[in-house]
Amino acid sequence: MSTSESRLREEIAEFGALLTSQGLAHGSTGNISARLDDGWLLTPTNSRLGRLDPARIAKLDADGRHVGGDPPSKEAFLHRCVYEMRGDAQAIVHLHSIHSVAVSCLTGIDADDVLPPLTAYYVMRVGKLPLIPYFPPGDERLAAAVRQVAARQPAVLLANHGPVVAGTSLDAAIGAIEELEATAKLYLLLQGHATRPLGGAEIAELEARYPRR
Ligand SMILES: [Zn+2]
């Protein structure tokens, strides 16, 4: 095993523990993957993100076949669809984090961009958040919808399910999904309150100053 693969395994376990300590990954929900030169790593099925053994994290080849470690998460197809469509994705995180899932269950939300640009950090780390309609887990229509939308945006929200976020590094993907969850919580806190999201000029200035990596 290469040094970079060993290091990525350690980092996935460390970030899994961090997400769990923040209350973002309850039970055995959530999965984390990272791209390798010859495939990708993915957290195992039925594993708790807070108690990962780096050596047992699943390894898949470039075609998504399981080639090492414990059996991969049943949601491997989500990661595979995003890696296929985003050559810049080095890591992907998917959570069933409560506030993001709550927003994904609301009616009347804008499916093109679910959350308003409430803060500068949300604009810088997430930007847009399209909603993918609900399909049962494993349904081919869900895979097709994820492929189509992930080609345009690194962060998507699955209706009645949760967010999937790709990053140009594991750190970037984790930072973006943390920001997404925090913004979902703010959005819910602000329901019923007159709110001023950032405006077009403010967003354009942020995008010019801090291009998303
Ligand atoms: Zn899921």
Short mmCIF file of C-alpha atoms in Angstrom, two decimals, residues 3-179:
data_model
loop_
_atom_site.label_atom_id
_atom_site.label_comp_id
_atom_site.label_asym_id
_atom_site.label_seq_id
_atom_site.Cartn_x
_atom_site.Cartn_y
_atom_site.Cartn_z
CA THR A 3 2.12 6.07 1.69
CA SER A 4 -0.54 8.33 0.20
CA GLU A 5 -3.18 5.56 0.43
CA SER A 6 -2.25 4.89 4.08
CA ARG A 7 -2.43 8.59 4.84
CA LEU A 8 -5.85 8.91 3.13
CA ARG A 9 -7.17 5.95 5.14
CA GLU A 10 -6.05 7.67 8.36
CA GLU A 11 -7.60 10.97 7.26
CA ILE A 12 -10.96 9.33 6.39
CA ALA A 13 -11.07 7.78 9.88
CA GLU A 14 -10.11 11.11 11.51
CA PHE A 15 -12.76 13.05 9.59
CA GLY A 16 -15.34 10.31 10.31
CA ALA A 17 -14.67 10.78 14.04
CA LEU A 18 -14.88 14.57 13.65
CA LEU A 19 -18.25 14.44 11.81
CA THR A 20 -19.60 12.06 14.47
CA SER A 21 -18.41 14.29 17.33
CA GLN A 22 -20.29 17.18 15.68
CA GLY A 23 -23.49 15.12 15.58
CA LEU A 24 -23.49 14.96 11.77
CA ALA A 25 -23.33 11.16 11.44
CA HIS A 26 -25.66 9.16 13.69
CA GLY A 27 -25.79 5.35 13.76
CA SER A 28 -24.18 3.87 10.67
CA THR A 29 -25.31 6.72 8.41
CA GLY A 30 -22.99 8.67 6.16
CA ASN A 31 -20.07 7.65 3.98
CA ILE A 32 -16.76 9.17 2.94
CA SER A 33 -14.67 8.36 -0.14
CA ALA A 34 -11.34 9.56 -1.54
CA ARG A 35 -9.85 9.05 -4.98
CA LEU A 36 -6.62 7.09 -5.49
CA ASP A 37 -4.44 6.76 -8.59
CA ASP A 38 -5.93 3.30 -9.23
CA GLY A 39 -9.49 3.64 -7.87
CA TRP A 40 -10.94 5.00 -4.65
CA LEU A 41 -11.44 4.31 -0.95
CA LEU A 42 -14.93 4.19 0.61
CA THR A 43 -16.15 3.64 4.15
CA PRO A 44 -17.58 0.13 4.66
CA THR A 45 -21.27 -0.83 4.77
CA ASN A 46 -22.82 -0.75 8.26
CA SER A 47 -19.76 1.02 9.67
CA ARG A 48 -19.97 3.89 12.13
CA LEU A 49 -18.05 6.90 10.88
CA GLY A 50 -16.90 7.56 14.45
CA ARG A 51 -15.23 4.16 14.81
CA LEU A 52 -13.50 3.42 11.51
CA ASP A 53 -10.50 1.12 11.30
CA PRO A 54 -8.32 2.68 8.58
CA ALA A 55 -7.04 -0.72 7.41
CA ARG A 56 -10.60 -2.03 6.84
CA ILE A 57 -11.86 0.90 4.73
CA ALA A 58 -13.03 -0.57 1.39
CA LYS A 59 -10.98 -0.16 -1.77
CA LEU A 60 -12.67 -0.08 -5.19
CA ASP A 61 -11.01 -0.09 -8.57
CA ALA A 62 -11.65 2.59 -11.19
CA ASP A 63 -14.72 0.63 -12.40
CA GLY A 64 -16.21 0.50 -8.90
CA ARG A 65 -15.37 -3.16 -8.20
CA HIS A 66 -14.57 -4.06 -4.58
CA VAL A 67 -10.91 -5.08 -4.45
CA GLY A 68 -9.93 -4.77 -0.78
CA GLY A 69 -11.00 -4.04 2.79
CA ASP A 70 -14.51 -4.62 4.15
CA PRO A 71 -17.53 -4.56 1.76
CA PRO A 72 -18.19 -0.94 0.68
CA SER A 73 -21.20 1.17 1.62
CA LYS A 74 -24.38 0.28 -0.27
CA GLU A 75 -24.38 3.93 -1.37
CA ALA A 76 -21.17 3.40 -3.38
CA PHE A 77 -23.14 4.18 -6.55
CA LEU A 78 -23.63 7.80 -5.41
CA HIS A 79 -19.87 8.26 -5.13
CA ARG A 80 -19.22 6.47 -8.40
CA CYS A 81 -21.72 8.66 -10.29
CA VAL A 82 -20.08 11.84 -8.98
CA TYR A 83 -16.49 10.67 -9.68
CA GLU A 84 -17.55 9.74 -13.23
CA MET A 85 -18.93 13.20 -13.86
CA ARG A 86 -16.37 15.31 -11.97
CA GLY A 87 -12.74 14.81 -12.91
CA ASP A 88 -11.80 17.41 -10.28
CA ALA A 89 -13.39 15.45 -7.40
CA GLN A 90 -10.74 14.01 -5.09
CA ALA A 91 -13.14 13.20 -2.24
CA ILE A 92 -16.89 12.87 -1.64
CA VAL A 93 -18.89 12.99 1.58
CA HIS A 94 -22.53 11.94 1.95
CA LEU A 95 -24.43 12.45 5.22
CA HIS A 96 -27.90 12.03 6.68
CA SER A 97 -27.20 15.13 8.83
CA ILE A 98 -30.41 16.26 10.52
CA HIS A 99 -30.80 19.88 9.41
CA SER A 100 -29.90 19.19 5.78
CA VAL A 101 -32.31 16.24 5.70
CA ALA A 102 -35.01 18.40 7.31
CA VAL A 103 -34.61 21.00 4.55
CA SER A 104 -34.70 18.21 1.93
CA CYS A 105 -38.19 17.25 3.21
CA LEU A 106 -39.71 20.75 2.92
CA THR A 107 -42.26 21.60 0.25
CA GLY A 108 -41.98 24.79 -1.76
CA ILE A 109 -38.18 24.92 -1.88
CA ASP A 110 -36.30 26.04 -5.01
CA ALA A 111 -35.09 22.81 -6.63
CA ASP A 112 -32.43 24.69 -8.62
CA ASP A 113 -30.82 26.12 -5.49
CA VAL A 114 -32.28 24.96 -2.20
CA LEU A 115 -30.58 27.22 0.37
CA PRO A 116 -30.33 31.02 0.21
CA PRO A 117 -26.84 32.60 0.34
CA LEU A 118 -27.06 33.49 4.03
CA THR A 119 -23.34 33.85 4.79
CA ALA A 120 -20.07 34.49 2.98
CA TYR A 121 -18.65 31.10 4.00
CA TYR A 122 -21.63 29.27 2.52
CA VAL A 123 -21.14 31.13 -0.77
CA MET A 124 -17.39 30.40 -0.73
CA ARG A 125 -17.57 26.72 0.22
CA VAL A 126 -20.86 25.50 -1.28
CA GLY A 127 -22.32 28.10 -3.63
CA LYS A 128 -25.31 26.41 -5.24
CA LEU A 129 -27.29 23.42 -3.98
CA PRO A 130 -29.63 21.72 -6.48
CA LEU A 131 -32.27 19.28 -5.18
CA ILE A 132 -32.47 15.77 -6.65
CA PRO A 133 -36.01 14.37 -6.58
CA TYR A 134 -36.75 11.42 -4.31
CA PHE A 135 -36.17 7.92 -5.66
CA PRO A 136 -35.80 4.73 -3.59
CA PRO A 137 -32.20 3.75 -2.70
CA GLY A 138 -30.59 1.76 -5.50
CA ASP A 139 -33.07 3.01 -8.13
CA GLU A 140 -31.33 3.59 -11.46
CA ARG A 141 -33.28 6.86 -11.85
CA LEU A 142 -31.52 8.21 -8.75
CA ALA A 143 -28.11 7.39 -10.26
CA ALA A 144 -29.10 9.07 -13.54
CA ALA A 145 -30.34 12.20 -11.75
CA VAL A 146 -27.17 12.43 -9.63
CA ARG A 147 -24.98 12.10 -12.75
CA GLN A 148 -26.86 14.84 -14.54
CA VAL A 149 -26.77 17.37 -11.70
CA ALA A 150 -23.29 16.52 -10.32
CA ALA A 151 -21.79 17.42 -13.68
CA ARG A 152 -22.85 21.02 -12.99
CA GLN A 153 -22.48 21.34 -9.22
CA PRO A 154 -20.15 19.73 -6.64
CA ALA A 155 -22.85 19.78 -3.92
CA VAL A 156 -26.33 18.28 -4.33
CA LEU A 157 -29.18 17.54 -1.92
CA LEU A 158 -31.15 14.30 -2.30
CA ALA A 159 -34.82 14.87 -1.42
CA ASN A 160 -35.93 13.14 1.81
CA HIS A 161 -32.40 11.78 2.18
CA GLY A 162 -29.39 14.11 2.53
CA PRO A 163 -26.45 15.96 0.93
CA VAL A 164 -23.67 14.61 -1.32
CA VAL A 165 -20.66 16.92 -1.60
CA ALA A 166 -17.53 16.55 -3.74
CA GLY A 167 -14.29 18.43 -3.09
CA THR A 168 -10.90 18.90 -4.67
CA SER A 169 -9.51 17.45 -1.42
CA LEU A 170 -10.93 15.53 1.53
CA ASP A 171 -10.51 18.63 3.68
CA ALA A 172 -12.45 20.75 1.15
CA ALA A 173 -15.31 18.21 0.88
CA ILE A 174 -15.62 17.98 4.67
CA GLY A 175 -15.48 21.77 5.08
CA ALA A 176 -18.19 22.22 2.46
CA ILE A 177 -20.59 19.68 3.96
CA GLU A 178 -20.06 21.18 7.45
CA GLU A 179 -20.91 24.61 6.04
#
